[in-house]
Coordinates of C-alpha atoms in Angstrom, one line a residue:
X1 CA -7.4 -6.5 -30.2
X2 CA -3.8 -7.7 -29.8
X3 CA -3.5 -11.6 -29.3
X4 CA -1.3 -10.6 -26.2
X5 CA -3.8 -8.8 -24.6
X6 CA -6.2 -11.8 -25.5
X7 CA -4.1 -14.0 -23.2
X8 CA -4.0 -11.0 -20.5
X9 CA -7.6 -11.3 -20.2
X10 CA -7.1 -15.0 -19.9
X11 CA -4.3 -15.1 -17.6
X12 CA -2.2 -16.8 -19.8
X13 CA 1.1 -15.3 -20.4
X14 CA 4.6 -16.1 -19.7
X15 CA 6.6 -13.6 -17.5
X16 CA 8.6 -12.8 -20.5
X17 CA 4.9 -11.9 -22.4
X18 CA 4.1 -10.4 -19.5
X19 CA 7.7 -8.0 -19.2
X20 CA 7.2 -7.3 -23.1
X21 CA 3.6 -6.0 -22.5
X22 CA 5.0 -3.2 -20.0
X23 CA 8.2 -2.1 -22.2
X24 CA 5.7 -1.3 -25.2
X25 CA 3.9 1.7 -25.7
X26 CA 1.7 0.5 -28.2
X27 CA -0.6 -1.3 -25.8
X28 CA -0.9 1.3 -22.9
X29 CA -4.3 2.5 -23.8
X30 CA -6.0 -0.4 -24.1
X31 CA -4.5 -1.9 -21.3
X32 CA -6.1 1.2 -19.1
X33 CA -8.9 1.4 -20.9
X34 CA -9.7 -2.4 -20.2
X35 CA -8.4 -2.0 -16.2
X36 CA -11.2 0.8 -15.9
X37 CA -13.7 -1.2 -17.1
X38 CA -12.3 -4.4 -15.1
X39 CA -12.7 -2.3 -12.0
X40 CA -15.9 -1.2 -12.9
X41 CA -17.1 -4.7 -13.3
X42 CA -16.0 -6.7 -10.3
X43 CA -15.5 -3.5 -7.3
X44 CA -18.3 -1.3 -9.1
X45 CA -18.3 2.7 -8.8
X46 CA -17.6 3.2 -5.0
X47 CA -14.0 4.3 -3.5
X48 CA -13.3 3.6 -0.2
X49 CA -11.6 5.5 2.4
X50 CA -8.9 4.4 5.0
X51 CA -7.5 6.9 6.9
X52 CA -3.8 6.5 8.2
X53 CA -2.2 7.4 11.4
X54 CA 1.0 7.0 11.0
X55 CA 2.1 6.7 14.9
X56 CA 5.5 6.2 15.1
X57 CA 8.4 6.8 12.9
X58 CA 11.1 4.5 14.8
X59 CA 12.2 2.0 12.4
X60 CA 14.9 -1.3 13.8
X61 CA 15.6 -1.6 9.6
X62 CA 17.5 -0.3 6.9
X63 CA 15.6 -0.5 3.5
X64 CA 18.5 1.8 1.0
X65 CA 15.3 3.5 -0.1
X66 CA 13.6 4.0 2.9
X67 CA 13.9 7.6 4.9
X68 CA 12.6 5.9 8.2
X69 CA 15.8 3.2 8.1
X70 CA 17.5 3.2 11.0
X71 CA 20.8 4.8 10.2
X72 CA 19.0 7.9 9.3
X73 CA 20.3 10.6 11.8
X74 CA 18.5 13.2 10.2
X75 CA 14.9 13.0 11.2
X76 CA 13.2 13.7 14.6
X77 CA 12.0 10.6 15.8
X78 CA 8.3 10.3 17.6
X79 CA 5.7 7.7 19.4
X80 CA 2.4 8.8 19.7
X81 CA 1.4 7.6 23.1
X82 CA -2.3 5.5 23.1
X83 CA -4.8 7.6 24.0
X84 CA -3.8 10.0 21.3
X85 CA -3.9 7.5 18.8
X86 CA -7.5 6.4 20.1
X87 CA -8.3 9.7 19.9
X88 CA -7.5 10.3 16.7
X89 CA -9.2 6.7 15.6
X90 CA -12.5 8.3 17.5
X91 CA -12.2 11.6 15.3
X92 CA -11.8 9.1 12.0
X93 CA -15.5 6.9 13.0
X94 CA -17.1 10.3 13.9
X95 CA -16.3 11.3 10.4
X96 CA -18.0 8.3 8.9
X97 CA -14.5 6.8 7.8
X98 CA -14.8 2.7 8.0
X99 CA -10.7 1.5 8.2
X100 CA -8.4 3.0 10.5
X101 CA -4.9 2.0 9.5
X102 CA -2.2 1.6 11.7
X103 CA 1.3 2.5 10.7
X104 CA 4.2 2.9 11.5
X105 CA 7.8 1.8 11.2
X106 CA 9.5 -1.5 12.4
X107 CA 8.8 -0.7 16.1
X108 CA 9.0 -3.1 18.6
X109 CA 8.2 -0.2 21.6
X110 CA 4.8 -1.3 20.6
X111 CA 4.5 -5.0 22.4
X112 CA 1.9 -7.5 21.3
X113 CA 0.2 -7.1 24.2
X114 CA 0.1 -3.0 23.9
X115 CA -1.4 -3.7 20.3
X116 CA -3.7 -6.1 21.2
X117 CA -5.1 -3.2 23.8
X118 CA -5.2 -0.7 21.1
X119 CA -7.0 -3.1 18.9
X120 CA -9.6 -3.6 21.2
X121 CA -10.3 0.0 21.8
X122 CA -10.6 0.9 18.1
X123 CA -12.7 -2.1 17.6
X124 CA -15.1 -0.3 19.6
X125 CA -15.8 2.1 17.3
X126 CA -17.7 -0.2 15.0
X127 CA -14.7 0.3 12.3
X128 CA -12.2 -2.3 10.3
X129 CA -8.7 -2.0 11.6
X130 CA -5.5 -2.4 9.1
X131 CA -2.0 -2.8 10.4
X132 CA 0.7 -1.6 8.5
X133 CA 3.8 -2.1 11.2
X134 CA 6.1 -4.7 9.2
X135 CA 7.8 -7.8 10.0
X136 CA 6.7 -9.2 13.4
X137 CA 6.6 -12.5 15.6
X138 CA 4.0 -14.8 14.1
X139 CA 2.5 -15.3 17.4
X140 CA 1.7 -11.5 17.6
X141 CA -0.1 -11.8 14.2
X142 CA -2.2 -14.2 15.6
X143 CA -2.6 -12.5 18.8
X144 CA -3.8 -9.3 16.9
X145 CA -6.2 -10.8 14.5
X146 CA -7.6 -12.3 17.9
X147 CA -8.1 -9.1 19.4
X148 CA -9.7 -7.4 16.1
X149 CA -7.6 -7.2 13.4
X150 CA -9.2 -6.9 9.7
X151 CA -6.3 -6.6 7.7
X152 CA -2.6 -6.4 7.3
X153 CA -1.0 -4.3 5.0
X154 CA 2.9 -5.1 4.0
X155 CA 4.3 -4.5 0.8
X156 CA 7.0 -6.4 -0.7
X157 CA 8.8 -3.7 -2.8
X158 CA 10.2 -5.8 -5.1
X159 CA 9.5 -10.0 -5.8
X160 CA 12.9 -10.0 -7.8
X161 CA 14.8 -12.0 -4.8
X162 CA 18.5 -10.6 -5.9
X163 CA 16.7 -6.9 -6.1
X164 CA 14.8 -7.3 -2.8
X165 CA 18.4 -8.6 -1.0
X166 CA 20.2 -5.6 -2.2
X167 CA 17.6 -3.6 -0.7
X168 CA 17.2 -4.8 2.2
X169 CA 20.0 -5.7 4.1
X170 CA 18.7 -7.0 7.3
X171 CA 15.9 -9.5 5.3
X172 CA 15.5 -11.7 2.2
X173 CA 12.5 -12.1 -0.2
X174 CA 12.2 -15.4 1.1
X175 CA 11.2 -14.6 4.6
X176 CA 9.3 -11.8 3.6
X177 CA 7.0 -14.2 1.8
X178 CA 6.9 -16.4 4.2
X179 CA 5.4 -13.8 6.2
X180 CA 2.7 -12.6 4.0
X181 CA 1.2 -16.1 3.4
X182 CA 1.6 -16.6 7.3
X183 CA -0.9 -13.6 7.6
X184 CA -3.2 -15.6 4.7
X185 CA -3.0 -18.7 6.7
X186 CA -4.0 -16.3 10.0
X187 CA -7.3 -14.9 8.6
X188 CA -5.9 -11.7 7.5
X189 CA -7.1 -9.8 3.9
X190 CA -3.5 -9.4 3.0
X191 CA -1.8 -6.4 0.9
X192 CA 1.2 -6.4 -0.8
X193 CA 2.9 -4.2 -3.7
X194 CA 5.8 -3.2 -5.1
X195 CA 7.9 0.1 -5.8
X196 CA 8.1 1.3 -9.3
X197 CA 11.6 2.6 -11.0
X198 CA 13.9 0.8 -8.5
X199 CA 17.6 0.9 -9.6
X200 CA 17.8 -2.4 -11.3
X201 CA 14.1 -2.8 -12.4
X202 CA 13.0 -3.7 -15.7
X203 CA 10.3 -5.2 -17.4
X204 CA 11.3 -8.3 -16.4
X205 CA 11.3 -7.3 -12.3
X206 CA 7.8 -5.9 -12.9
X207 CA 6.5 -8.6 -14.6
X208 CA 7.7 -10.7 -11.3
X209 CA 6.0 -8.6 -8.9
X210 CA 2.9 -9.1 -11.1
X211 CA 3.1 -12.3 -11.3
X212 CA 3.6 -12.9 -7.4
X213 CA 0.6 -10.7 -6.1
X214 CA -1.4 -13.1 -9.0
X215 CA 0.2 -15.9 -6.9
X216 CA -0.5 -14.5 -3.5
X217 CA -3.9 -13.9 -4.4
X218 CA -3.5 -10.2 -2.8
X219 CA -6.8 -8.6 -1.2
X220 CA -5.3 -5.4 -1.4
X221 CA -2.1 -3.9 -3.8
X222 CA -0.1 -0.8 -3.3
X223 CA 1.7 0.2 -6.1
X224 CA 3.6 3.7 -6.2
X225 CA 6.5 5.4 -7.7
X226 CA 9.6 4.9 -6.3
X227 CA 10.9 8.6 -5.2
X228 CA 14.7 8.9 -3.7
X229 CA 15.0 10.5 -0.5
X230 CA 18.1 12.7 0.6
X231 CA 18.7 11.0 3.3
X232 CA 19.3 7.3 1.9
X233 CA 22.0 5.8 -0.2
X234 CA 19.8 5.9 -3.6
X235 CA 19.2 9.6 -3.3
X236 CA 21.0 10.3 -6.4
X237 CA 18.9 7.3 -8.4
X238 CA 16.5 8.5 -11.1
X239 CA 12.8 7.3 -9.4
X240 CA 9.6 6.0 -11.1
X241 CA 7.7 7.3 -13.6
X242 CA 3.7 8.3 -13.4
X243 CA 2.9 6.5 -17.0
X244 CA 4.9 3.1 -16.2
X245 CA 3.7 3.5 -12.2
X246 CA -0.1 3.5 -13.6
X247 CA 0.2 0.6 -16.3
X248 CA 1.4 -1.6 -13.6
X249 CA -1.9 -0.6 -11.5
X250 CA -4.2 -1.3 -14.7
X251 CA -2.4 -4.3 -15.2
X252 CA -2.5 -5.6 -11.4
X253 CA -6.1 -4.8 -11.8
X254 CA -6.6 -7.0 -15.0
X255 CA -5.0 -9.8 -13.4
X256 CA -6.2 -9.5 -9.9
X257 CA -9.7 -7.9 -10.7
X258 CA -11.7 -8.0 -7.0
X259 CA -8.6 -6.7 -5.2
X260 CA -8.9 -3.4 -3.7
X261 CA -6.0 -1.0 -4.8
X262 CA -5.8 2.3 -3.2
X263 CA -4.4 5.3 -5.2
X264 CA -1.2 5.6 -3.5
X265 CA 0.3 9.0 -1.7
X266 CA 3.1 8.7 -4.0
X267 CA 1.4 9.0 -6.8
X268 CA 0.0 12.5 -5.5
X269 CA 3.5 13.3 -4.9
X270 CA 4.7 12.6 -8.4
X271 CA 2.5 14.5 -10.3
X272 CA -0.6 17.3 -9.0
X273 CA -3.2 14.5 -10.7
X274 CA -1.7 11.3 -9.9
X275 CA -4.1 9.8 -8.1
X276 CA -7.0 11.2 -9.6
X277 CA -5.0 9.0 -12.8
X278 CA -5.1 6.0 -10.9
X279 CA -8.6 5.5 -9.5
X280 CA -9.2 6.1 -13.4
X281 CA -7.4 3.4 -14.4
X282 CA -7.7 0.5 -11.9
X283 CA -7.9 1.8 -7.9
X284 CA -10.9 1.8 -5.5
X285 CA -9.3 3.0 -2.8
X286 CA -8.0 6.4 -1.3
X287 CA -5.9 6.3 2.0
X288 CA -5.7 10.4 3.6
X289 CA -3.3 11.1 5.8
X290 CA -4.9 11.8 9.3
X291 CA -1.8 11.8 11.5
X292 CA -2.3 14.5 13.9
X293 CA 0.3 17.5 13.9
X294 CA 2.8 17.7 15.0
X295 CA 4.0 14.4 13.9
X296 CA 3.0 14.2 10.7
X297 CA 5.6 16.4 8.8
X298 CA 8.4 13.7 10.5
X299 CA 6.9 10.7 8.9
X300 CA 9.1 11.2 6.0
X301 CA 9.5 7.7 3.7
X302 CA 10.1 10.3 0.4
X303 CA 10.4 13.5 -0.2
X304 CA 7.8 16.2 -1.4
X305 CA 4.8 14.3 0.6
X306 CA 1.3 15.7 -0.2
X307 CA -0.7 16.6 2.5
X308 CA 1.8 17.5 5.4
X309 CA 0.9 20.5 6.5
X310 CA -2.9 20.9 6.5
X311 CA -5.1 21.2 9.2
X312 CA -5.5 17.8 10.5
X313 CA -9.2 16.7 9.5
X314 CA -8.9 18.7 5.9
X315 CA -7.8 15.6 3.8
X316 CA -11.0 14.1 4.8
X317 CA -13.7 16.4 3.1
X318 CA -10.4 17.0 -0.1
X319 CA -10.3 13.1 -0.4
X320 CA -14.2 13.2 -0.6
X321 CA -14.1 16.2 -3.1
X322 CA -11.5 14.3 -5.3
X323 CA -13.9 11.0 -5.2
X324 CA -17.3 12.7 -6.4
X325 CA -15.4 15.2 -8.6
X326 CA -14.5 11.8 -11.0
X327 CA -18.1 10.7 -10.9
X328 CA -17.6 8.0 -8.5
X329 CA -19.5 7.3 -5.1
X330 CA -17.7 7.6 -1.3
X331 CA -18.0 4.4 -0.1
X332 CA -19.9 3.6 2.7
X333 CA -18.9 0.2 4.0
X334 CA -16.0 -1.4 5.7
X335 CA -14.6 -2.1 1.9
X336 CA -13.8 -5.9 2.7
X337 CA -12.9 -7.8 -0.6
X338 CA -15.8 -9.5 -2.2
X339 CA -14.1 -12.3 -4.7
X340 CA -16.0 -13.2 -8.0
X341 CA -18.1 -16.8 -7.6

């Protein structure tokens, strides 16, 4: 074994160890071979399901990489009113699915006190609840996790503070921070993740974003590939890669082993396998797409999304397929993080 991957297992290394880790091939197989077997160790063999319903595509920001920003003229906007998004968290619980997760852009049509309703109502249905809506009033997240809320989902992108500015215009890395530990301190299992092949990102970026979910202590990490859009002002950047996207899930694994990572939609949009390749090396968790049609073609955040134009329930029974067809088991509880003793 490489001494550097001695002091991986340890949780050891410098960033710089750390950044030379992911810009050599020479360590990627042992690296996903040992993320498969961390998995394996601390989550076991199960995947868990969270199904999305992505309810409203109105976004108040402008992320450069982002095809719900604001400035975007070229998509049709829509709000799912409440009772179709309950019903569409009833048809989720019938189908045995434990997590409904809310999300949507940054959109303040939905006040804390119409959230904390629809909270209430889904908690009915004997199901966790994850809310993916952004940046919001801390006095909402409190209000929410009051009502029901389980989780809150909210990736940072990118933990290189220059990077993340560039970005995002209308934010800083600093406040974004401050509001995922503001969601620890609330109670919250809290996910982050980053974007991987951002113009600008190198080993060095990656190793950062690493090294802040380690810090964060994240319950749940989304990693994917960063894909331009056409509609955004890095639509003519190059995008992430499938082999770098999955050694940063291995390594997130290794260094975070009882968080649950979900095998991103993106990586299913990169490449026919993709996230088939990830629960192999390091995820536990698959997220289908259950927002009803005829929204769901209009969330666009990237190009060439998977599963747009199915019939609405199929993803369920195709995610369950994918699950048992890699010799793991379907989860069949709410999928909360259990940390090591």
């Amino acid at each position: 074994m490489y001494e550097i991957i001695k002091k991986l297992r340890k949780d050891s290394l410098t960033i710089e160890e750390l950044a030379h880790i992911i810009e050599n091939e020479k360590y990627d197989e042992e690296i996903l071979n040992y993320a498969n077997e961390i998995r394996e160790k601390y989550v076991g063999n199960e995947v868990h399901v969270r199904a999305i319903i992505e309810f409203s595509n109105y976004c108040r920001m402008d992320c450069l990489y982002c095809g719900l920003r604001a400035p975007n003229k070229n998509i049709k906007r829509y709000r799912m009113k409440i009772d179709e998004i309950i019903e569409r968290a009833k048809l989720i619980a019938e189908r045995g699915i434990k997590t409904v997760v809310l999300q949507s852009g940054e959109d303040t049509y939905y006040t804390k006190e119409i959230m904390s309703n629809l909270i209430k109502e889904i908690k009915k249905l004997d199901v966790a609840i994850t809310l993916s809506i952004g940046e919001r009033e801390f006095d909402e997240y409190k209000a929410w996790k009051e009502a029901g809320a389980d989780r809150y989902l909210m990736r940072h992108e990118t933990a290189d503070e220059a990077l993340y500015n560039k970005l995002h215009p209308s934010d800083t890395f600093e406040n974004r921070k401050r509001h995922l530990f503001k969601l620890k301190e609330l109670g919250y299992e809290v996910g982050a993740g980053c974007m991987v092949g951002l113009p600008g990102q190198g080993p060095i970026e990656l190793a950062k974003d690493l090294i802040f979910l380690r810090d964060l202590d994240s319950d749940m990490i989304g990693i994917g590939p960063f894909i331009p859009n056409p509609d955004t002002p890095l639509k003519d950047e190059k995008g992430g890669d499938l082999k770098t996207t999955l050694k940063i899930i291995a390594l997130a694994r290794i260094l975070i082993p009882t968080a649950n990572i979900p095998a991103t939609t993106a990586m299913g949009s990169l490449h026919p396998f993709g996230r088939q390749l990830a629960l192999k090396y390091g995820a536990n968790v698959i997220m289908p797409n259950l927002t009803p049609n005829p929204y769901r073609p209009n969330y666009t955040l990237y190009p060439n999304k998977i599963c747009l134009f199915e019939a609405d329930t199929s993803c369920i029974e195709c995610t369950r397929a994918m699950i048992k067809s890699l010799n793991r088991e379907v989860g069949k509880s709410y999928g909360f993080r259990v940390k090591a003793s």
